[in-house]
Tab-separated table of C-alpha atoms in Angstrom:
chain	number	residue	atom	x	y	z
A	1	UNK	CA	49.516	38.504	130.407
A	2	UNK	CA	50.422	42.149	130.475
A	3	UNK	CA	52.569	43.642	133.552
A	4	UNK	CA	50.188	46.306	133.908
A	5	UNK	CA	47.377	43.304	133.769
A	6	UNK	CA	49.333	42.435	136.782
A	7	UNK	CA	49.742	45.391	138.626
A	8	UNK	CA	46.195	45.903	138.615
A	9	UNK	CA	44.806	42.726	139.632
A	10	UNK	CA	47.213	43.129	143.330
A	11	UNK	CA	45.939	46.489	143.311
A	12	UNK	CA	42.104	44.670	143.089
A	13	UNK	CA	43.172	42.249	145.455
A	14	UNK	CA	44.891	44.787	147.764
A	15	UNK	CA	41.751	46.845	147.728
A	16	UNK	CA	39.855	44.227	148.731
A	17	UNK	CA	41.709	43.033	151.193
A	18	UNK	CA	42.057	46.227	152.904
A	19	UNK	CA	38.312	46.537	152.618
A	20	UNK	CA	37.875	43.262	154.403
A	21	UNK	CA	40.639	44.010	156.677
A	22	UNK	CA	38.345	47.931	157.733
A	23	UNK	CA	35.103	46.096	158.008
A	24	UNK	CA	36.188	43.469	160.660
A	25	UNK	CA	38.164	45.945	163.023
A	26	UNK	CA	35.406	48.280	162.581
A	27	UNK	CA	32.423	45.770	164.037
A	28	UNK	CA	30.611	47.404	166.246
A	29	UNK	CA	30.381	45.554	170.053
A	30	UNK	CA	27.242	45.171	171.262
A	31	UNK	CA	27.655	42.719	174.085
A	32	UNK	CA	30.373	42.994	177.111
A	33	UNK	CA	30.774	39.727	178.796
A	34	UNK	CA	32.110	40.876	182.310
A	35	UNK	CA	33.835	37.267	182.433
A	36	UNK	CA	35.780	39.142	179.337
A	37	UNK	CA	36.821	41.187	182.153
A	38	UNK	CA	38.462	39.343	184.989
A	39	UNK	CA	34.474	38.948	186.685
A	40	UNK	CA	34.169	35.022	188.125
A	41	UNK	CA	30.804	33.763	189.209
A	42	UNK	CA	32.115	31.739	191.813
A	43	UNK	CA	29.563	33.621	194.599
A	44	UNK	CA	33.250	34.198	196.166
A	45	UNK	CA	35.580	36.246	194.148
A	46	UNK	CA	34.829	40.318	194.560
A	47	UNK	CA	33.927	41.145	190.903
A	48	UNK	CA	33.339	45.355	191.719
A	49	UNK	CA	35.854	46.602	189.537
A	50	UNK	CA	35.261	43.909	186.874
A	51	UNK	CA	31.477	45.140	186.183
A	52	UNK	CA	32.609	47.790	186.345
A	53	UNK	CA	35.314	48.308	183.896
A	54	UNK	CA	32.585	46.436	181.491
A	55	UNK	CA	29.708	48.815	182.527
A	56	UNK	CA	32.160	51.871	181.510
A	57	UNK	CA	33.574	49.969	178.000
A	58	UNK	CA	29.953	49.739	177.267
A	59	UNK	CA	29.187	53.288	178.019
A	60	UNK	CA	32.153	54.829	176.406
A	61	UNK	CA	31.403	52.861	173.053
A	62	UNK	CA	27.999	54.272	172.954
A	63	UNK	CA	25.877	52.112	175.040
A	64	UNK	CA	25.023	48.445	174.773
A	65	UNK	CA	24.239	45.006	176.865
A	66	UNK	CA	26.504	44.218	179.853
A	67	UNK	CA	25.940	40.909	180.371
A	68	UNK	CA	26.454	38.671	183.221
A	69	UNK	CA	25.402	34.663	182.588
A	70	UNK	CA	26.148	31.497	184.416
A	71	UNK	CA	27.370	32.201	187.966
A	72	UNK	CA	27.007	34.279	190.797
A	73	UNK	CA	28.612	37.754	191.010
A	74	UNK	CA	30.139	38.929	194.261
A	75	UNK	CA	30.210	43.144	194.339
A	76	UNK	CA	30.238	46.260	195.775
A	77	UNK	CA	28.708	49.364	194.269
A	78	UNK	CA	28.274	49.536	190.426
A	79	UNK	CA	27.005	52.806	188.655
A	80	UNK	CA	25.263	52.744	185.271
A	81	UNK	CA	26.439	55.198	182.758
A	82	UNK	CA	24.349	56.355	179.754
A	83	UNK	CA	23.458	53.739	177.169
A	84	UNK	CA	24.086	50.955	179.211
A	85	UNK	CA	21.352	47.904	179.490
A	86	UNK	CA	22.676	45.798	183.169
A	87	UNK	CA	21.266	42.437	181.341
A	88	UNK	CA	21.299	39.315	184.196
A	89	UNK	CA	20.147	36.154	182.176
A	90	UNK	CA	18.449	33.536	183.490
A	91	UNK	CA	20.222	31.402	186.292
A	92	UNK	CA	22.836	34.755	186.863
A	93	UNK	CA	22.895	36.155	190.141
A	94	UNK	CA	24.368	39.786	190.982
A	95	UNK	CA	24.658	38.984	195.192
A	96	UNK	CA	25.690	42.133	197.120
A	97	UNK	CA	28.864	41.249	199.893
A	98	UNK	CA	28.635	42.082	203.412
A	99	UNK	CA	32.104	44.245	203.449
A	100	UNK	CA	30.376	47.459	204.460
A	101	UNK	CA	33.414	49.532	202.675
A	102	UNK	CA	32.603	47.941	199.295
A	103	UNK	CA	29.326	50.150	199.089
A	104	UNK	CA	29.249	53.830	197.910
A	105	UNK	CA	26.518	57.009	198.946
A	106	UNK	CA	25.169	58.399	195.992
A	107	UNK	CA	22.849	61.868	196.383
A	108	UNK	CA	22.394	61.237	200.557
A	109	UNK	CA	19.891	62.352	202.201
A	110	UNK	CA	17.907	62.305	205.946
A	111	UNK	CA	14.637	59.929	205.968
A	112	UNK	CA	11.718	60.359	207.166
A	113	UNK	CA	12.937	58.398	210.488
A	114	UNK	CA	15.755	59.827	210.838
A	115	UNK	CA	18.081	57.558	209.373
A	116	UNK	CA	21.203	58.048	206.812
A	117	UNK	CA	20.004	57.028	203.336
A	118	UNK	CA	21.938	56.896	199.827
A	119	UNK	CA	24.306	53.758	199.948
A	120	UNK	CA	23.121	51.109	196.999
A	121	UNK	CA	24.587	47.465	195.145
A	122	UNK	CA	23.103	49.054	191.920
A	123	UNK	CA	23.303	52.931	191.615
A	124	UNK	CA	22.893	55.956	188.417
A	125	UNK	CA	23.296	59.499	189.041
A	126	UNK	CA	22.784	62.280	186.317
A	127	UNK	CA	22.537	58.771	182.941
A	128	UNK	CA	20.382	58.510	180.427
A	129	UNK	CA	18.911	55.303	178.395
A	130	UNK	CA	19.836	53.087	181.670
A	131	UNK	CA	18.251	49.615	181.439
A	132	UNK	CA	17.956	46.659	184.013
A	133	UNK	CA	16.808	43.780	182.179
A	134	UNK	CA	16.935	39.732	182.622
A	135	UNK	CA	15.020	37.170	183.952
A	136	UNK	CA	17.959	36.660	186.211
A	137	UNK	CA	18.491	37.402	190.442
A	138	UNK	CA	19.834	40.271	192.296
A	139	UNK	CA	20.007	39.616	196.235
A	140	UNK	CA	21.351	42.062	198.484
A	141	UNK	CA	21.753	39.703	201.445
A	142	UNK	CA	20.044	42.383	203.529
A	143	UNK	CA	19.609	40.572	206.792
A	144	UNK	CA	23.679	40.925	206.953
A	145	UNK	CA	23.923	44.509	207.447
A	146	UNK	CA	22.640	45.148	210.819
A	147	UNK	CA	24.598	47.159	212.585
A	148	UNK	CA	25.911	44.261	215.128
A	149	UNK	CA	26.827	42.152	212.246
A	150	UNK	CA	28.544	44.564	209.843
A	151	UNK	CA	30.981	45.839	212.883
A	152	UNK	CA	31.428	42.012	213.695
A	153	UNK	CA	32.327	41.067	209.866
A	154	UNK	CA	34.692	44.148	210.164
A	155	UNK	CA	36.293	42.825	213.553
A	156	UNK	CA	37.149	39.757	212.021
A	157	UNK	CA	38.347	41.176	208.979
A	158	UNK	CA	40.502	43.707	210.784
A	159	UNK	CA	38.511	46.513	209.511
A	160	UNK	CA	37.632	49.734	211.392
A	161	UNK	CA	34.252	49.895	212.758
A	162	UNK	CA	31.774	51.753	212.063
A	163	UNK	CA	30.262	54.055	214.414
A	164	UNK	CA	25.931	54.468	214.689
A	165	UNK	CA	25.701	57.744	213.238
A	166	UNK	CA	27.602	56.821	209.997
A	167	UNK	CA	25.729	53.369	209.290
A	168	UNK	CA	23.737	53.363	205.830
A	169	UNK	CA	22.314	50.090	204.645
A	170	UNK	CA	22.225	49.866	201.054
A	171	UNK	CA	19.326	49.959	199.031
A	172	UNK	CA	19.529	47.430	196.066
A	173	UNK	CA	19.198	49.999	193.330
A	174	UNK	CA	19.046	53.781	193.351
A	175	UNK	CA	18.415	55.901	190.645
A	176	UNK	CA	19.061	59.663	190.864
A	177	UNK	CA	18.234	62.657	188.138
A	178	UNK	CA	18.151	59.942	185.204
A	179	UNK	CA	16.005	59.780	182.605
A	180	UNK	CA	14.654	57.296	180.112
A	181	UNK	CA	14.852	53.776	182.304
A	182	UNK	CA	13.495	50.940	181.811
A	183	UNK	CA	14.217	47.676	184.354
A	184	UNK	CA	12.109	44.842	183.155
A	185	UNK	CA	11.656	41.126	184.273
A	186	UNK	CA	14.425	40.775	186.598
A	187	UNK	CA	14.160	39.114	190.256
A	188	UNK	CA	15.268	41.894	193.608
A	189	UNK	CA	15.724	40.350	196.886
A	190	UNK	CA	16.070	40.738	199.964
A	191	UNK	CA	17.901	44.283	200.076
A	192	UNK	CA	19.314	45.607	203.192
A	193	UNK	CA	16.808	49.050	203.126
A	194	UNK	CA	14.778	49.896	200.056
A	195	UNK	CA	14.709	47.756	197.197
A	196	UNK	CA	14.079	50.218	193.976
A	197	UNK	CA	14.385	53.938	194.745
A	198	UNK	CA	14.280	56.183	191.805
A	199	UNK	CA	14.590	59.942	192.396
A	200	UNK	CA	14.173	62.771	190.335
A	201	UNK	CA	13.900	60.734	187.357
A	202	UNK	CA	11.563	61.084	184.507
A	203	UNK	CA	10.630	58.820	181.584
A	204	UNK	CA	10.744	55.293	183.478
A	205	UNK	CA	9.244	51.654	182.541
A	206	UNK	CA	9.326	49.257	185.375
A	207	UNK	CA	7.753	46.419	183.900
A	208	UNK	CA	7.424	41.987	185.026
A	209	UNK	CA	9.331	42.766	188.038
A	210	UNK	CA	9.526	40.578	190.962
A	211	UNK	CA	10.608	41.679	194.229
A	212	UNK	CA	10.676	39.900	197.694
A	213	UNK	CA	11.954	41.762	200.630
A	214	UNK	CA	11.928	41.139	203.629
A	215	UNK	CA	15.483	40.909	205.286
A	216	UNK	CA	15.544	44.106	207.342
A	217	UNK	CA	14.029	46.844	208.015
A	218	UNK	CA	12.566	49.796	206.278
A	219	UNK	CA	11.948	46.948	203.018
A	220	UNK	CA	10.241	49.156	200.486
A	221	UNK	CA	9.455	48.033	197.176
A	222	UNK	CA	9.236	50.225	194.367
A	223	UNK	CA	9.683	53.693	195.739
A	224	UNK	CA	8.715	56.898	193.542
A	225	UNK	CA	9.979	59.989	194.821
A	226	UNK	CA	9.971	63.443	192.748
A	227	UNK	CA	9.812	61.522	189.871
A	228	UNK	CA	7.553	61.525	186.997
A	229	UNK	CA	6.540	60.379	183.416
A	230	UNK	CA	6.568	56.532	184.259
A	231	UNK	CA	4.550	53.364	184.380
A	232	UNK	CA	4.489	50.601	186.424
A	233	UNK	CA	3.011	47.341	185.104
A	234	UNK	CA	2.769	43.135	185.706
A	235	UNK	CA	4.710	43.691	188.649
A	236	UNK	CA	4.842	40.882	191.702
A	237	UNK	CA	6.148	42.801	194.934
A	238	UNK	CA	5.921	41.121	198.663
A	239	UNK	CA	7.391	43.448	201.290
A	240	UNK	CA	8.071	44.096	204.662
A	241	UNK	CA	7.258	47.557	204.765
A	242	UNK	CA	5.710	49.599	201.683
A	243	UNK	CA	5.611	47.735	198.668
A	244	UNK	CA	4.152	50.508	196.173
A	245	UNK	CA	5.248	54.109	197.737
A	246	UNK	CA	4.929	57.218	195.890
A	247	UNK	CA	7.042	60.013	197.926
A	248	UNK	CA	8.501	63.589	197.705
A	249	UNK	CA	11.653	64.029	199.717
A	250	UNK	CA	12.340	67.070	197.504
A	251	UNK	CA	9.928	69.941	196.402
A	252	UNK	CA	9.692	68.223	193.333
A	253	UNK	CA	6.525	66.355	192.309
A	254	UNK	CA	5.702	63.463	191.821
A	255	UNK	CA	3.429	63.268	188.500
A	256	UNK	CA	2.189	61.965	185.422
A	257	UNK	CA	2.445	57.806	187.116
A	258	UNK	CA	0.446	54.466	185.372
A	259	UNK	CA	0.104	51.452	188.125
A	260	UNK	CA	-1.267	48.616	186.696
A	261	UNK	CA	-2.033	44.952	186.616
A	262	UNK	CA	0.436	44.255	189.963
A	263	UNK	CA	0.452	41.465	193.027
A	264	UNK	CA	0.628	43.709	195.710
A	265	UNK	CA	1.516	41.922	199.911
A	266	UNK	CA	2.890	44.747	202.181
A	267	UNK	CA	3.776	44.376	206.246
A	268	UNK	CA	2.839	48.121	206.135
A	269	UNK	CA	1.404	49.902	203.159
A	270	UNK	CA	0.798	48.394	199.491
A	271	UNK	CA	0.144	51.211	197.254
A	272	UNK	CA	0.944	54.673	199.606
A	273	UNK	CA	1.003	58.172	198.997
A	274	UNK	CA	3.709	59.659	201.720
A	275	UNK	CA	4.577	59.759	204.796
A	276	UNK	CA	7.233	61.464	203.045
A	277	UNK	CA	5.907	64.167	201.439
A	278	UNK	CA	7.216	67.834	200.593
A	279	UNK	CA	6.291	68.052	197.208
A	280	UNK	CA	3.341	67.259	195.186
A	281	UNK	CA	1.342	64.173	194.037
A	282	UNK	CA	-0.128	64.792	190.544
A	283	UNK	CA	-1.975	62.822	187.788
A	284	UNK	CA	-1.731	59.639	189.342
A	285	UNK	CA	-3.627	56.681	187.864
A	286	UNK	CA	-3.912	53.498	189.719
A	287	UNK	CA	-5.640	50.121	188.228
A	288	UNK	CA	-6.491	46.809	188.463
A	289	UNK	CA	-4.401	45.811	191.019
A	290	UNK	CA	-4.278	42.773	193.794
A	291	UNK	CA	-3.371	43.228	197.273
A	292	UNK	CA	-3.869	40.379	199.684
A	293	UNK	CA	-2.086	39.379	203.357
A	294	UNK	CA	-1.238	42.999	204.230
A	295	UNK	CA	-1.135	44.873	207.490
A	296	UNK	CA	-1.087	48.385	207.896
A	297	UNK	CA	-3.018	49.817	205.273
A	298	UNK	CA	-4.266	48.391	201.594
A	299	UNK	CA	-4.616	52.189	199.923
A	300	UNK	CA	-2.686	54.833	201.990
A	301	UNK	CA	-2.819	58.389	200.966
A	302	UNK	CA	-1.151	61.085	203.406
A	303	UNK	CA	-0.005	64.831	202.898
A	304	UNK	CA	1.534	66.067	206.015
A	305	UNK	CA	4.867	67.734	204.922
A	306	UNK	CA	3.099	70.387	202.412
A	307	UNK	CA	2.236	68.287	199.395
A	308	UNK	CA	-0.481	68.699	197.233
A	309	UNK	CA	-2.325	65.475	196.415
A	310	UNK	CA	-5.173	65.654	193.341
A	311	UNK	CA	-5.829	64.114	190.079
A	312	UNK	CA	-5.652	60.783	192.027
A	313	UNK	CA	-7.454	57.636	190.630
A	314	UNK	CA	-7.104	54.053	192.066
A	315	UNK	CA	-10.121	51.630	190.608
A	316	UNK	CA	-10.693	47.938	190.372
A	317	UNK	CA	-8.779	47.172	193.018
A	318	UNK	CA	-8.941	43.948	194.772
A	319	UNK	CA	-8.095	42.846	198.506
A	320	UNK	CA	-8.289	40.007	200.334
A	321	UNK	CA	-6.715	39.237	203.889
A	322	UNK	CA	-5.850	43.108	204.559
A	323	UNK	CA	-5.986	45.832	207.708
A	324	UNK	CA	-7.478	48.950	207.342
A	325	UNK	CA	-8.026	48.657	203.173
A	326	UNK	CA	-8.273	52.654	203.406
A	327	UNK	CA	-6.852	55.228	204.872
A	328	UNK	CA	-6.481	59.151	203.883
A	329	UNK	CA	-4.731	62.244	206.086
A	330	UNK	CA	-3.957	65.382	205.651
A	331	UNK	CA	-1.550	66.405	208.591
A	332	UNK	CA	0.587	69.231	209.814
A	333	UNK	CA	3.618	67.521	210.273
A	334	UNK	CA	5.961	69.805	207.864
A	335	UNK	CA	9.223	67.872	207.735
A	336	UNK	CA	12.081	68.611	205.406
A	337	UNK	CA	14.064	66.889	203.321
A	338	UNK	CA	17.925	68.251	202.162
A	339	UNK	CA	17.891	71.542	203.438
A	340	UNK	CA	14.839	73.066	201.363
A	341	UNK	CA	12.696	75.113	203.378
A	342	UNK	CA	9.675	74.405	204.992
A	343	UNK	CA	6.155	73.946	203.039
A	344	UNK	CA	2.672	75.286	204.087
A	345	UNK	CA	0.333	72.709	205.437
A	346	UNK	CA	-0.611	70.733	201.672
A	347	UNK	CA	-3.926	69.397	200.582
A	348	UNK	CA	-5.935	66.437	199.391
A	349	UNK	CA	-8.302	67.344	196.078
A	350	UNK	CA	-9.570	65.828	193.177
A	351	UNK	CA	-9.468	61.779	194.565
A	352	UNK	CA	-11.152	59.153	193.381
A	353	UNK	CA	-11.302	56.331	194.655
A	354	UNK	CA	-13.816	53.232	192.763
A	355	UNK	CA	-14.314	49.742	192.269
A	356	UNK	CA	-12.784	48.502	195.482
A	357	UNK	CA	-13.518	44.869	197.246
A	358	UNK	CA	-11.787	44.392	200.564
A	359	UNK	CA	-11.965	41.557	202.611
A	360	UNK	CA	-10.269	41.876	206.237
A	361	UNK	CA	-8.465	39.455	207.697
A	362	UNK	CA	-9.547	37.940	211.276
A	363	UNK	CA	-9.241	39.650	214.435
A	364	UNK	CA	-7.232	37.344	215.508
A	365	UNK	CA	-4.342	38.690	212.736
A	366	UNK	CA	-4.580	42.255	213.236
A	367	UNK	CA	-2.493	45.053	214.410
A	368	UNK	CA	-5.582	47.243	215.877
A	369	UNK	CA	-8.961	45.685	217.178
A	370	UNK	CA	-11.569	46.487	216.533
A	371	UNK	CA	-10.243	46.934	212.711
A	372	UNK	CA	-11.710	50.255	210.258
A	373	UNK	CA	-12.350	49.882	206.770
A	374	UNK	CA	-12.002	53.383	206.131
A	375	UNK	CA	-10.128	56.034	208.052
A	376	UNK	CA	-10.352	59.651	206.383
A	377	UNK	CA	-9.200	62.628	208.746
A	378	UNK	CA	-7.939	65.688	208.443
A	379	UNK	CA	-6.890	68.243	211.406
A	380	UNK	CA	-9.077	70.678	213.377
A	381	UNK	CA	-7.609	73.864	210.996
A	382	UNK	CA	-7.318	71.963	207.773
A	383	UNK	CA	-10.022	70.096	206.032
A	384	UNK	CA	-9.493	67.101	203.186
A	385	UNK	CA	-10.965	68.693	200.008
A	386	UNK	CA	-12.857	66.642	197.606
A	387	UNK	CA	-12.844	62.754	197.960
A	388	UNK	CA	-14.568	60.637	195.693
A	389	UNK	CA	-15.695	56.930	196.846
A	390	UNK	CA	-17.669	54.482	194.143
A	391	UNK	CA	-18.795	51.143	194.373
A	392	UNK	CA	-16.781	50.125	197.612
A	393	UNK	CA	-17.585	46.845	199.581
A	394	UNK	CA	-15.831	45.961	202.319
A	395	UNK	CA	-16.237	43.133	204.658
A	396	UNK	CA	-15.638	43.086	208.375
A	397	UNK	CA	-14.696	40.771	211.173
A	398	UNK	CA	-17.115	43.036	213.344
A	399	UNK	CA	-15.693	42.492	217.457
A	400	UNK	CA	-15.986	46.225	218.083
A	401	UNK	CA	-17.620	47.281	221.760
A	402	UNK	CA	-19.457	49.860	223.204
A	403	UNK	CA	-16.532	51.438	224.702
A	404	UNK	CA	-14.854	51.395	221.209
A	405	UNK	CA	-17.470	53.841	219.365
A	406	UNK	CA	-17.336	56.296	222.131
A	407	UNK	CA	-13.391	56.371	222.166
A	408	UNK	CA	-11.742	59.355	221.648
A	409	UNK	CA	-9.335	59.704	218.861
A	410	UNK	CA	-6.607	62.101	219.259
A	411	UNK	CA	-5.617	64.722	216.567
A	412	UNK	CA	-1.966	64.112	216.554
A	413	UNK	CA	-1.779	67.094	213.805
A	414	UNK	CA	1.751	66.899	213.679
């Protein structure tokens, strides 16, 4: 055997080797563990910078599955970066603490009542290709941050207090000026304020979700606000206050929206158009959905801070054990929303509302007696446009008096 037979044979070998050698430290990671990270799921340890670190490994790599399996995860604030997918498996919990200085404001902003909004457990601002996905649990332990009890955790904890003016409970997720989202599947409870608050965001799927809140107040559901492009599907949502809310805090619209196929139960509203409401309400399609044990209104639809509501359709819709299944207002109420200036009085056009079975629940159960089955007003100078109602029934309890139909019911305009 030759020397140069030799030589190039190791030179084979080397090559080969070398290739071998490129290929493995070249794999492409698809999966961060956040246990790979320092993250325990002992429901004790604080596991903020953890996820973290994982969510921005992922995101610097190009995007991928952040993964959190078999315990529960004690954090603060996390923000999603571009290309990452938050993926909770089954039997995972993400559980918010109840240190009030682990949370950050993203994008904050005045409510509608007056309160300090922006502070979340799950929050994006300005990401793209952002996914929420597993059939696992994210609780926010809500009914922990009232006021009395975050300033007593911080007593005990020698932490400054906080003073009223400054407190913001944290919504469980917020998602600001992102685009292409999907959250799919995964459990939300009990959040501390809203539960799923996407703004100015465009190109969402929200799709199997399930979502039980009820630990405080203000405990929206899904809440759409300036946003647009999306669809909403197979989604089971029990609230406290609105469980299906489509807003404008911003001049921005809120357009071009599927609803479909949901459980709807709402203490307030279940699918609602406003209060909040600046901007305008376009091409809105609402079907086949269930609402049952809800007070304060089944179908809600208000303009009163200069929106423009029209191309608006809600059919085959189903209620049982509701208050008030309709109710429609256009108001002069004009409030803003981060700094923008002041709308004209908006308008309601182009509705349609068909296929609609309500059942009320009994007197005995309701917030106003007698109970309406539809409300539609305007104000003395501004007049609802066109409204469209087909194929409604609606059964009553009945219990009203003579004294009731002559009542007087005051404008309140503003």
């Amino acid at each position: 055997m030759s020397q140069k037979f030799l030589q190039t044979m190791r030179l084979i070998v080397y090559l080969l080797f070398f290739a071998f050698f490129l290929a493995c430290g070249s794999k492409t990671t698809t999966v961060w563990n956040v246990k790979d990270y320092g993250a325990v799921g002992d429901g004790e340890t604080l596991n903020t910078i953890a996820i973290q670190t994982a969510i921005d490994a992922c995101a610097a790599a190009g995007g991928g599955k952040v993964l959190l399996e078999d315990g529960t995860f004690l954090s603060g604030t996390i923000l999603l970066k571009n290309g990452v997918n938050l993926h909770i498996a089954e039997g995972a919990t993400l559980l918010a603490g109840e240190n009030f200085y682990d949370f950050q404001t993203i994008d904050p902003f005045v409510d509608a009542t007056g309160q300090q909004r922006g502070m979340c457990l799950i929050g994006a601002v300005d990401a793209q290709n952002i996914s929420i996905t597993g059939a696992g649990l994210i609780n926010g332990q809500g009914d922990r941050f009232t006021f009395s009890k975050v300033n007593t955790y911080l007593r005990q904890n020698d932490l400054p207090e906080i003073e009223k003016g400054t407190f913001d409970r944290p919504f469980l997720i917020r998602l600001v000026r992102s685009r292409q989202i999907n959250i799919s599947d995964i459990h939300l409870r009990q959040p501390a304020a809203w539960t799923l608050h996407l703004f100015q965001c465009a190109g969402f799927t929200i799709s199997g979700v399930d979502i039980f809140s009820h630990a405080n107040a203000n405990n929206d559901g899904i809440d759409i606000d300036s946003s647009s492009d999306g669809v909403i599907n197979n989604c089971t949502i029990n609230t406290g206050d609105d469980a299906i809310c489509f807003k404008t805090t911003s001049p921005v619209p809120t357009q071009n929206v599927r609803v479909r196929d949901c459980q709807l139960s709402s203490e307030w509203g279940a699918i609602k158009f406003g209060t909040e409401s600046m901007g305008d309400f376009h091409n809105t399609i609402v079907t086949d959905c269930k609402i049952s044990d809800t007070r304060g209104g089944g179908i809600k639809i208000l303009s009163v801070d200069g929106g423009n509501i029209s191309d608006v359709l809600l059919e085959n819709i189903e209620m049982e054990q509701v208050e008030m299944p309709l109710f429609v207002r256009l108001g002069e109420r004009l409030r803003t929303y981060r700094d923008a200036p002041q709308q004209s009085v908006g308008s309601i056009e182009g509705v349609t509302i068909s296929n609609l079975r309500a059942e009320i629940r009994d007197t005995s159960r309701l917030k106003v007696v007698p109970p309406t089955g539809i409300f539609i007003t305007g104000t003395k100078n501004y007049s609802i446009g066109s409204l469209t109602l087909e194929n409604i029934n609606i059964g009553l309890p009945g219990g009203g008096t003579k004294t009731d139909a002559v009542r007087e019911v005051p404008d309140n305009e503003k």
